[in-house]
Short mmCIF file of N, CA, C and O in Angstrom, two decimals:
data_model
loop_
_atom_site.label_atom_id
_atom_site.label_comp_id
_atom_site.label_asym_id
_atom_site.label_seq_id
_atom_site.Cartn_x
_atom_site.Cartn_y
_atom_site.Cartn_z
N MET A 1 18.71 -21.19 -76.38
CA MET A 1 18.10 -20.45 -76.78
C MET A 1 17.47 -20.21 -74.94
O MET A 1 17.48 -21.71 -73.35
N SER A 2 16.87 -19.20 -74.77
CA SER A 2 15.99 -19.10 -73.64
C SER A 2 14.79 -20.44 -73.03
O SER A 2 14.45 -19.87 -74.36
N ALA A 3 14.51 -20.20 -71.93
CA ALA A 3 13.29 -21.26 -71.58
C ALA A 3 12.11 -20.29 -72.31
O ALA A 3 11.66 -20.65 -72.75
N VAL A 4 12.18 -18.62 -72.11
CA VAL A 4 10.92 -18.17 -72.81
C VAL A 4 11.03 -18.58 -73.81
O VAL A 4 9.42 -18.75 -74.92
N ALA A 5 12.29 -18.55 -75.06
CA ALA A 5 12.15 -18.39 -76.22
C ALA A 5 11.83 -20.24 -77.28
O ALA A 5 11.53 -20.04 -77.97
N ALA A 6 12.33 -21.03 -76.19
CA ALA A 6 12.18 -22.07 -76.86
C ALA A 6 10.15 -22.73 -76.65
O ALA A 6 9.80 -23.22 -77.06
N ASP A 7 9.37 -21.93 -75.42
CA ASP A 7 8.56 -22.02 -75.10
C ASP A 7 7.31 -21.30 -76.19
O ASP A 7 7.08 -22.02 -76.24
N ASP A 8 8.52 -19.91 -76.77
CA ASP A 8 6.94 -19.32 -77.86
C ASP A 8 7.74 -20.14 -78.98
O ASP A 8 7.16 -21.01 -80.50
N GLU A 9 8.62 -21.71 -79.28
CA GLU A 9 9.46 -22.38 -80.10
C GLU A 9 8.40 -23.34 -79.94
O GLU A 9 7.26 -23.61 -81.38
N GLU A 10 7.54 -23.41 -79.12
CA GLU A 10 7.03 -24.92 -78.66
C GLU A 10 5.41 -24.56 -78.88
O GLU A 10 4.60 -25.35 -79.80
N THR A 11 4.90 -23.30 -78.55
CA THR A 11 3.78 -22.83 -78.79
C THR A 11 3.72 -22.38 -80.36
O THR A 11 2.52 -22.55 -80.93
N TRP A 12 4.59 -21.88 -81.64
CA TRP A 12 4.85 -21.27 -82.34
C TRP A 12 4.23 -23.21 -83.87
O TRP A 12 3.36 -23.07 -84.47
N ASP A 13 4.85 -24.26 -82.91
CA ASP A 13 4.84 -25.29 -84.02
C ASP A 13 3.87 -26.35 -83.64
O ASP A 13 3.01 -26.42 -84.21
N GLU A 14 2.46 -25.66 -82.64
CA GLU A 14 1.65 -26.15 -81.83
C GLU A 14 0.75 -25.20 -82.97
O GLU A 14 -0.58 -26.32 -83.44
N PHE A 15 0.56 -23.82 -82.54
CA PHE A 15 -0.09 -23.45 -83.31
C PHE A 15 -0.29 -23.91 -84.73
O PHE A 15 -1.30 -23.83 -85.21
N ARG A 16 0.47 -23.63 -86.01
CA ARG A 16 1.33 -24.14 -86.84
C ARG A 16 0.47 -25.59 -87.71
O ARG A 16 -0.47 -25.63 -88.24
N LYS A 17 0.82 -26.70 -85.96
CA LYS A 17 0.03 -27.61 -86.08
C LYS A 17 -1.28 -27.72 -86.52
O LYS A 17 -2.20 -28.53 -86.67
N LEU A 18 -1.87 -27.41 -85.25
CA LEU A 18 -3.56 -27.09 -85.12
C LEU A 18 -4.49 -25.91 -86.08
O LEU A 18 -5.21 -26.40 -85.90
N VAL A 19 -4.51 -25.18 -85.95
CA VAL A 19 -4.38 -23.75 -86.94
C VAL A 19 -4.28 -24.91 -88.18
O VAL A 19 -3.30 -24.46 -89.33
N ASN A 20 -5.12 -25.49 -89.24
CA ASN A 20 -4.65 -25.33 -90.29
C ASN A 20 -5.49 -25.09 -90.78
O ASN A 20 -6.13 -25.09 -92.57
N MET A 21 -6.03 -23.48 -91.07
CA MET A 21 -6.63 -23.24 -92.04
C MET A 21 -5.55 -21.66 -92.71
O MET A 21 -5.24 -21.29 -92.47
N THR A 22 -5.82 -21.34 -94.19
CA THR A 22 -4.73 -20.69 -94.91
C THR A 22 -5.91 -19.18 -93.96
O THR A 22 -6.81 -19.13 -93.38
N PRO A 23 -4.62 -18.22 -93.77
CA PRO A 23 -5.31 -16.55 -93.49
C PRO A 23 -6.84 -16.44 -94.22
O PRO A 23 -7.53 -16.01 -94.72
N GLY A 24 -6.55 -16.49 -96.45
CA GLY A 24 -8.09 -16.40 -96.88
C GLY A 24 -8.79 -17.61 -96.36
O GLY A 24 -9.58 -16.66 -96.23
N ASP A 25 -8.73 -18.43 -96.67
CA ASP A 25 -10.04 -19.20 -96.04
C ASP A 25 -10.37 -18.63 -95.48
O ASP A 25 -12.12 -18.91 -94.41
N LEU A 26 -9.30 -19.11 -93.65
CA LEU A 26 -9.62 -17.92 -92.17
C LEU A 26 -10.95 -17.69 -91.95
O LEU A 26 -11.87 -17.29 -91.67
N GLU A 27 -10.30 -16.18 -93.33
CA GLU A 27 -11.49 -14.48 -93.31
C GLU A 27 -12.52 -14.91 -94.07
O GLU A 27 -13.00 -13.96 -94.10
N LYS A 28 -12.67 -15.11 -95.21
CA LYS A 28 -13.85 -16.00 -96.11
C LYS A 28 -14.82 -16.51 -94.41
O LYS A 28 -15.88 -16.25 -94.85
N TRP A 29 -13.94 -17.36 -94.39
CA TRP A 29 -14.45 -18.11 -93.44
C TRP A 29 -16.56 -17.06 -92.63
O TRP A 29 -17.37 -17.14 -92.09
N LEU A 30 -15.16 -16.06 -91.96
CA LEU A 30 -15.41 -15.62 -90.87
C LEU A 30 -16.55 -14.49 -91.05
O LEU A 30 -16.98 -13.41 -90.54
N GLY A 31 -16.68 -14.25 -91.95
CA GLY A 31 -17.91 -13.40 -93.50
C GLY A 31 -19.32 -14.18 -93.19
O GLY A 31 -20.04 -14.05 -94.37
N THR A 32 -18.81 -15.36 -92.70
CA THR A 32 -19.79 -16.59 -93.13
C THR A 32 -21.34 -16.14 -91.63
O THR A 32 -20.87 -16.20 -90.87
N ASP A 33 -22.71 -16.17 -91.69
CA ASP A 33 -23.13 -16.58 -91.35
C ASP A 33 -22.90 -17.48 -90.05
O ASP A 33 -23.73 -17.19 -89.31
N GLU A 34 -22.41 -18.12 -90.42
CA GLU A 34 -23.36 -19.55 -90.00
C GLU A 34 -21.90 -19.40 -88.50
O GLU A 34 -21.52 -19.56 -87.90
N SER A 35 -20.71 -18.74 -89.16
CA SER A 35 -19.38 -18.15 -88.57
C SER A 35 -20.22 -17.52 -87.73
O SER A 35 -19.42 -17.16 -86.27
N ARG A 36 -21.07 -16.55 -87.54
CA ARG A 36 -21.12 -15.56 -87.02
C ARG A 36 -22.40 -15.53 -85.81
O ARG A 36 -22.12 -15.29 -84.74
N SER A 37 -23.04 -16.52 -86.49
CA SER A 37 -23.42 -17.77 -85.17
C SER A 37 -23.71 -18.09 -84.25
O SER A 37 -24.24 -18.82 -83.53
N ALA A 38 -22.13 -18.88 -84.52
CA ALA A 38 -21.16 -19.68 -83.46
C ALA A 38 -20.63 -19.69 -81.86
O ALA A 38 -19.72 -18.33 -82.84
N GLY A 39 -20.67 -19.92 -81.51
CA GLY A 39 -19.65 -19.21 -80.31
C GLY A 39 -20.61 -18.83 -79.23
O GLY A 39 -21.50 -18.47 -79.46
N GLN A 40 -19.98 -19.17 -77.53
CA GLN A 40 -20.87 -17.89 -77.14
C GLN A 40 -21.01 -16.18 -77.26
O GLN A 40 -19.25 -15.51 -77.52
N HIS A 41 -21.58 -15.37 -77.34
CA HIS A 41 -22.61 -13.95 -77.06
C HIS A 41 -22.49 -13.59 -75.72
O HIS A 41 -22.84 -13.54 -75.55
N LYS A 42 -21.60 -12.35 -76.50
CA LYS A 42 -21.36 -11.62 -75.10
C LYS A 42 -22.25 -10.44 -75.76
O LYS A 42 -21.61 -9.43 -76.40
N ASP A 43 -23.33 -9.91 -74.41
CA ASP A 43 -23.92 -8.59 -74.99
C ASP A 43 -25.28 -8.57 -75.94
O ASP A 43 -24.39 -8.16 -76.58
N GLY A 44 -25.00 -10.07 -76.56
CA GLY A 44 -25.19 -10.40 -78.27
C GLY A 44 -24.15 -9.55 -78.89
O GLY A 44 -24.87 -9.60 -80.88
N GLY A 45 -23.11 -9.43 -79.12
CA GLY A 45 -22.28 -8.98 -79.78
C GLY A 45 -21.81 -9.78 -80.18
O GLY A 45 -21.91 -11.38 -80.24
N GLU A 46 -20.27 -9.78 -80.04
CA GLU A 46 -19.38 -11.16 -81.12
C GLU A 46 -18.93 -11.94 -80.32
O GLU A 46 -18.70 -12.16 -79.32
N SER A 47 -19.16 -13.09 -81.09
CA SER A 47 -18.43 -14.28 -80.49
C SER A 47 -17.13 -13.85 -79.47
O SER A 47 -16.22 -13.49 -80.82
N THR A 48 -16.98 -14.19 -78.68
CA THR A 48 -15.00 -14.81 -78.30
C THR A 48 -14.54 -15.83 -79.34
O THR A 48 -13.27 -15.22 -80.07
N GLY A 49 -15.13 -17.03 -80.13
CA GLY A 49 -14.04 -17.28 -81.45
C GLY A 49 -14.26 -16.32 -82.45
O GLY A 49 -13.57 -16.38 -83.10
N HIS A 50 -14.62 -15.98 -83.01
CA HIS A 50 -15.11 -14.59 -83.93
C HIS A 50 -14.20 -13.52 -83.80
O HIS A 50 -13.49 -13.48 -84.63
N ALA A 51 -14.07 -13.25 -82.37
CA ALA A 51 -13.13 -12.27 -82.12
C ALA A 51 -11.66 -13.01 -82.42
O ALA A 51 -10.19 -11.98 -82.95
N SER A 52 -11.64 -14.82 -81.98
CA SER A 52 -10.61 -14.80 -82.15
C SER A 52 -9.77 -14.80 -83.30
O SER A 52 -8.44 -14.90 -83.53
N GLY A 53 -10.75 -15.40 -84.25
CA GLY A 53 -10.09 -15.47 -85.89
C GLY A 53 -9.77 -14.51 -86.43
O GLY A 53 -9.27 -14.74 -86.94
N ARG A 54 -9.83 -13.33 -85.79
CA ARG A 54 -9.70 -12.62 -86.16
C ARG A 54 -9.11 -12.32 -86.23
O ARG A 54 -7.22 -11.78 -86.79
N ARG A 55 -7.94 -11.73 -85.37
CA ARG A 55 -7.40 -12.34 -84.64
C ARG A 55 -5.75 -13.05 -85.19
O ARG A 55 -4.83 -12.31 -85.50
N ILE A 56 -5.90 -14.74 -85.09
CA ILE A 56 -5.07 -15.72 -85.77
C ILE A 56 -4.90 -14.89 -87.41
O ILE A 56 -4.38 -15.22 -87.74
N VAL A 57 -5.79 -14.87 -87.77
CA VAL A 57 -5.87 -13.54 -89.42
C VAL A 57 -4.21 -12.61 -89.28
O VAL A 57 -3.61 -13.69 -90.36
N GLU A 58 -4.39 -12.41 -88.02
CA GLU A 58 -3.86 -10.91 -88.05
C GLU A 58 -2.07 -11.90 -87.92
O GLU A 58 -1.33 -11.84 -88.26
N ILE A 59 -2.09 -13.10 -86.98
CA ILE A 59 -1.48 -13.55 -86.31
C ILE A 59 -0.04 -14.39 -87.91
O ILE A 59 0.57 -14.27 -87.78
N LEU A 60 -1.73 -14.47 -88.18
CA LEU A 60 -0.90 -15.76 -89.63
C LEU A 60 -0.25 -14.93 -91.16
O LEU A 60 0.59 -15.54 -91.46
N ARG A 61 -1.01 -13.74 -91.02
CA ARG A 61 -0.29 -12.24 -91.50
C ARG A 61 1.10 -12.57 -91.28
O ARG A 61 1.42 -11.77 -92.27
N ALA A 62 1.71 -12.37 -89.73
CA ALA A 62 2.37 -11.56 -89.62
C ALA A 62 3.77 -12.19 -89.72
O ALA A 62 3.64 -13.28 -89.42
N GLU A 63 4.87 -11.31 -90.08
CA GLU A 63 7.01 -12.17 -89.76
C GLU A 63 6.18 -12.38 -88.39
O GLU A 63 6.32 -12.30 -87.79
N ARG A 64 6.53 -13.25 -88.78
CA ARG A 64 7.53 -14.14 -87.28
C ARG A 64 8.06 -13.71 -86.58
O ARG A 64 7.72 -13.64 -84.72
N GLY A 65 9.31 -12.90 -87.02
CA GLY A 65 10.11 -12.30 -85.78
C GLY A 65 9.14 -11.30 -84.59
O GLY A 65 9.72 -10.83 -84.07
N ASP A 66 8.25 -10.48 -85.59
CA ASP A 66 7.26 -9.54 -85.18
C ASP A 66 6.56 -10.18 -84.47
O ASP A 66 5.63 -9.11 -83.62
N LEU A 67 6.29 -10.88 -84.35
CA LEU A 67 4.99 -11.35 -83.33
C LEU A 67 5.62 -11.45 -81.68
O LEU A 67 6.55 -11.50 -81.25
N THR A 68 4.06 -10.42 -80.37
CA THR A 68 4.41 -10.08 -79.36
C THR A 68 4.19 -11.02 -78.24
O THR A 68 3.52 -12.40 -78.56
N GLU A 69 4.88 -10.82 -76.91
CA GLU A 69 4.40 -11.13 -76.36
C GLU A 69 2.78 -11.78 -76.45
O GLU A 69 2.28 -12.89 -76.20
N ASP A 70 1.88 -10.86 -76.08
CA ASP A 70 0.29 -10.69 -76.58
C ASP A 70 0.09 -11.70 -77.67
O ASP A 70 -1.07 -12.54 -77.72
N ASP A 71 1.10 -11.82 -78.95
CA ASP A 71 0.42 -12.98 -79.72
C ASP A 71 0.26 -14.61 -79.38
O ASP A 71 -0.51 -15.27 -79.92
N HIS A 72 1.86 -14.74 -79.00
CA HIS A 72 2.40 -15.27 -78.32
C HIS A 72 0.86 -16.08 -77.35
O HIS A 72 0.93 -17.32 -77.44
N ALA A 73 0.85 -15.51 -76.29
CA ALA A 73 -0.41 -15.98 -75.43
C ALA A 73 -1.77 -16.19 -76.28
O ALA A 73 -2.65 -17.27 -76.07
N HIS A 74 -1.81 -15.37 -76.56
CA HIS A 74 -3.08 -15.83 -77.62
C HIS A 74 -3.49 -17.27 -78.59
O HIS A 74 -3.85 -17.99 -78.37
N MET A 75 -1.53 -17.83 -79.01
CA MET A 75 -1.90 -18.62 -79.89
C MET A 75 -1.64 -19.66 -78.94
O MET A 75 -1.90 -20.83 -79.05
N ARG A 76 -1.11 -19.28 -77.84
CA ARG A 76 -1.55 -20.46 -76.21
C ARG A 76 -2.65 -20.33 -76.07
O ARG A 76 -2.80 -22.08 -75.78
N LYS A 77 -4.53 -19.34 -75.92
CA LYS A 77 -4.62 -19.90 -75.79
C LYS A 77 -5.81 -20.39 -77.34
O LYS A 77 -6.56 -21.47 -76.96
N VAL A 78 -5.39 -20.59 -78.17
CA VAL A 78 -6.27 -20.51 -79.44
C VAL A 78 -5.82 -22.67 -79.12
O VAL A 78 -6.97 -23.28 -79.40
N VAL A 79 -4.39 -22.91 -78.83
CA VAL A 79 -4.23 -23.79 -79.16
C VAL A 79 -4.42 -25.12 -77.82
O VAL A 79 -4.97 -26.24 -77.53
N GLY A 80 -5.51 -24.83 -76.48
CA GLY A 80 -5.64 -24.71 -75.49
C GLY A 80 -7.13 -25.46 -75.83
O GLY A 80 -7.95 -26.13 -75.63
N TYR A 81 -7.34 -23.67 -76.39
CA TYR A 81 -9.23 -23.98 -76.83
C TYR A 81 -9.40 -24.78 -77.92
O TYR A 81 -10.45 -26.48 -78.02
N ILE A 82 -8.33 -25.20 -78.88
CA ILE A 82 -8.42 -26.23 -80.05
C ILE A 82 -8.42 -27.62 -79.48
O ILE A 82 -9.03 -28.85 -79.55
N ASN A 83 -7.61 -27.95 -78.72
CA ASN A 83 -7.29 -29.27 -78.54
C ASN A 83 -8.41 -29.64 -77.20
O ASN A 83 -9.24 -30.85 -76.93
N ARG A 84 -9.38 -29.03 -76.71
CA ARG A 84 -10.20 -29.08 -75.46
C ARG A 84 -11.57 -29.46 -76.06
O ARG A 84 -11.83 -30.75 -75.94
N HIS A 85 -11.38 -28.46 -77.84
CA HIS A 85 -12.59 -29.19 -77.86
C HIS A 85 -12.71 -30.50 -79.06
O HIS A 85 -13.87 -30.53 -79.25
N LEU A 86 -11.33 -30.77 -79.64
CA LEU A 86 -11.59 -31.48 -80.52
C LEU A 86 -11.69 -33.15 -79.39
O LEU A 86 -12.63 -34.08 -80.02
N ALA A 87 -11.86 -32.76 -78.02
CA ALA A 87 -11.51 -33.66 -77.05
C ALA A 87 -12.93 -34.17 -76.89
O ALA A 87 -13.52 -35.35 -76.63
N GLN A 88 -13.82 -33.22 -77.12
CA GLN A 88 -15.60 -33.57 -76.91
C GLN A 88 -16.61 -33.59 -78.22
O GLN A 88 -17.22 -33.68 -78.54
N ARG A 89 -15.35 -34.28 -79.73
CA ARG A 89 -16.55 -34.40 -80.52
C ARG A 89 -17.82 -35.38 -80.70
O ARG A 89 -17.46 -36.36 -80.07
N PRO A 90 -19.11 -34.13 -81.42
CA PRO A 90 -19.88 -35.37 -81.37
C PRO A 90 -19.52 -36.78 -82.37
O PRO A 90 -18.86 -36.67 -83.22
N SER A 91 -21.03 -37.20 -81.75
CA SER A 91 -20.47 -38.77 -82.32
C SER A 91 -21.34 -38.32 -83.94
O SER A 91 -22.64 -37.30 -84.53
N GLY A 92 -21.42 -38.70 -85.00
CA GLY A 92 -21.90 -39.00 -86.67
C GLY A 92 -21.63 -37.76 -86.96
O GLY A 92 -19.81 -37.34 -87.03
N ASP A 93 -21.86 -37.47 -88.72
CA ASP A 93 -21.16 -35.81 -89.35
C ASP A 93 -21.87 -35.16 -88.67
O ASP A 93 -22.25 -34.91 -88.49
N VAL A 94 -19.97 -34.41 -88.33
CA VAL A 94 -19.62 -33.52 -88.47
C VAL A 94 -20.25 -31.77 -88.74
O VAL A 94 -19.94 -30.70 -88.48
N THR A 95 -20.55 -32.22 -90.41
CA THR A 95 -20.43 -31.47 -91.05
C THR A 95 -21.28 -29.93 -91.21
O THR A 95 -20.15 -28.59 -90.85
N ASP A 96 -22.44 -30.66 -90.89
CA ASP A 96 -22.94 -28.42 -90.19
C ASP A 96 -22.69 -28.31 -88.75
O ASP A 96 -25.11 -28.84 -88.67
N THR A 97 -22.19 -28.73 -88.20
CA THR A 97 -22.29 -28.59 -86.46
C THR A 97 -22.21 -27.19 -86.16
O THR A 97 -20.51 -26.91 -86.89
N ARG A 98 -22.57 -27.05 -84.82
CA ARG A 98 -21.52 -25.75 -83.94
C ARG A 98 -20.34 -26.46 -83.76
O ARG A 98 -19.53 -25.48 -83.26
N TRP A 99 -20.09 -27.14 -83.63
CA TRP A 99 -18.99 -27.47 -82.97
C TRP A 99 -18.16 -27.22 -84.31
O TRP A 99 -17.00 -26.89 -83.91
N ARG A 100 -18.23 -28.46 -85.06
CA ARG A 100 -17.65 -27.51 -86.50
C ARG A 100 -17.23 -26.88 -86.52
O ARG A 100 -16.06 -25.89 -86.87
N HIS A 101 -18.17 -25.68 -86.31
CA HIS A 101 -18.01 -23.55 -86.64
C HIS A 101 -16.87 -23.63 -85.69
O HIS A 101 -16.60 -21.91 -85.65
N SER A 102 -17.84 -23.89 -84.96
CA SER A 102 -16.66 -22.79 -83.37
C SER A 102 -15.42 -23.11 -83.53
O SER A 102 -14.57 -22.68 -83.59
N LEU A 103 -15.41 -24.49 -83.20
CA LEU A 103 -13.30 -24.90 -84.08
C LEU A 103 -13.21 -23.74 -85.75
O LEU A 103 -11.55 -24.10 -85.75
N MET A 104 -13.34 -23.79 -86.37
CA MET A 104 -13.33 -22.77 -87.03
C MET A 104 -13.14 -22.12 -87.34
O MET A 104 -12.26 -20.82 -87.07
N ASN A 105 -13.73 -20.84 -86.90
CA ASN A 105 -13.91 -19.83 -86.06
C ASN A 105 -12.38 -19.24 -85.38
O ASN A 105 -11.74 -18.08 -85.04
N TRP A 106 -11.89 -20.77 -84.59
CA TRP A 106 -10.30 -20.98 -83.79
C TRP A 106 -9.71 -20.84 -85.27
O TRP A 106 -8.77 -21.41 -84.08
N GLY A 107 -9.74 -21.37 -86.31
CA GLY A 107 -8.82 -21.96 -87.15
C GLY A 107 -8.24 -22.61 -87.78
O GLY A 107 -8.10 -23.19 -88.46
N HIS A 108 -9.11 -24.15 -86.68
CA HIS A 108 -8.73 -25.62 -87.64
C HIS A 108 -9.91 -25.64 -87.63
O HIS A 108 -11.89 -25.69 -86.95
N ASP A 109 -9.61 -26.74 -89.27
CA ASP A 109 -11.60 -27.44 -89.22
C ASP A 109 -11.15 -28.76 -89.60
O ASP A 109 -10.34 -29.57 -89.43
N PRO A 110 -11.94 -29.60 -88.42
CA PRO A 110 -11.78 -30.54 -88.07
C PRO A 110 -11.63 -31.45 -89.79
O PRO A 110 -11.30 -32.85 -89.03
N LEU A 111 -12.40 -30.88 -90.96
CA LEU A 111 -13.47 -32.21 -91.69
C LEU A 111 -11.71 -32.54 -92.63
O LEU A 111 -11.87 -33.06 -93.67
N ALA A 112 -10.49 -31.66 -92.22
CA ALA A 112 -9.46 -31.62 -93.45
C ALA A 112 -8.71 -32.23 -92.55
O ALA A 112 -7.62 -32.78 -93.27
N ASP A 113 -9.21 -33.23 -90.70
CA ASP A 113 -7.91 -33.88 -90.32
C ASP A 113 -8.93 -35.30 -91.04
O ASP A 113 -8.10 -36.29 -90.54
N ASP A 114 -9.75 -34.88 -91.78
CA ASP A 114 -10.34 -36.77 -91.50
C ASP A 114 -9.59 -37.30 -92.58
O ASP A 114 -9.36 -36.64 -94.68
#
């Protein structure tokens, strides 16, 4: 196995571990007001996380062998974001927080881990 293939395998495994929402659940979430209001918005447009969520749905629905290097790069970005964001978990009930909503835009519902 080449170094690139091994890296892609590791990326896939970590992505699938951290992205704990199904494509259907993520797509449904992305249609909510809470989803659209979470995250950083550029010039009043779609947030980075919301756009990422749409891309994650595409990746989850794709055949693994059809994933491109751009898809793998996005999966690495998702893994990094989720890990960084999880490290910043606020205290108390996070059920209806921007922190959770932002993570959910990236395909991870932290309450699924509780």
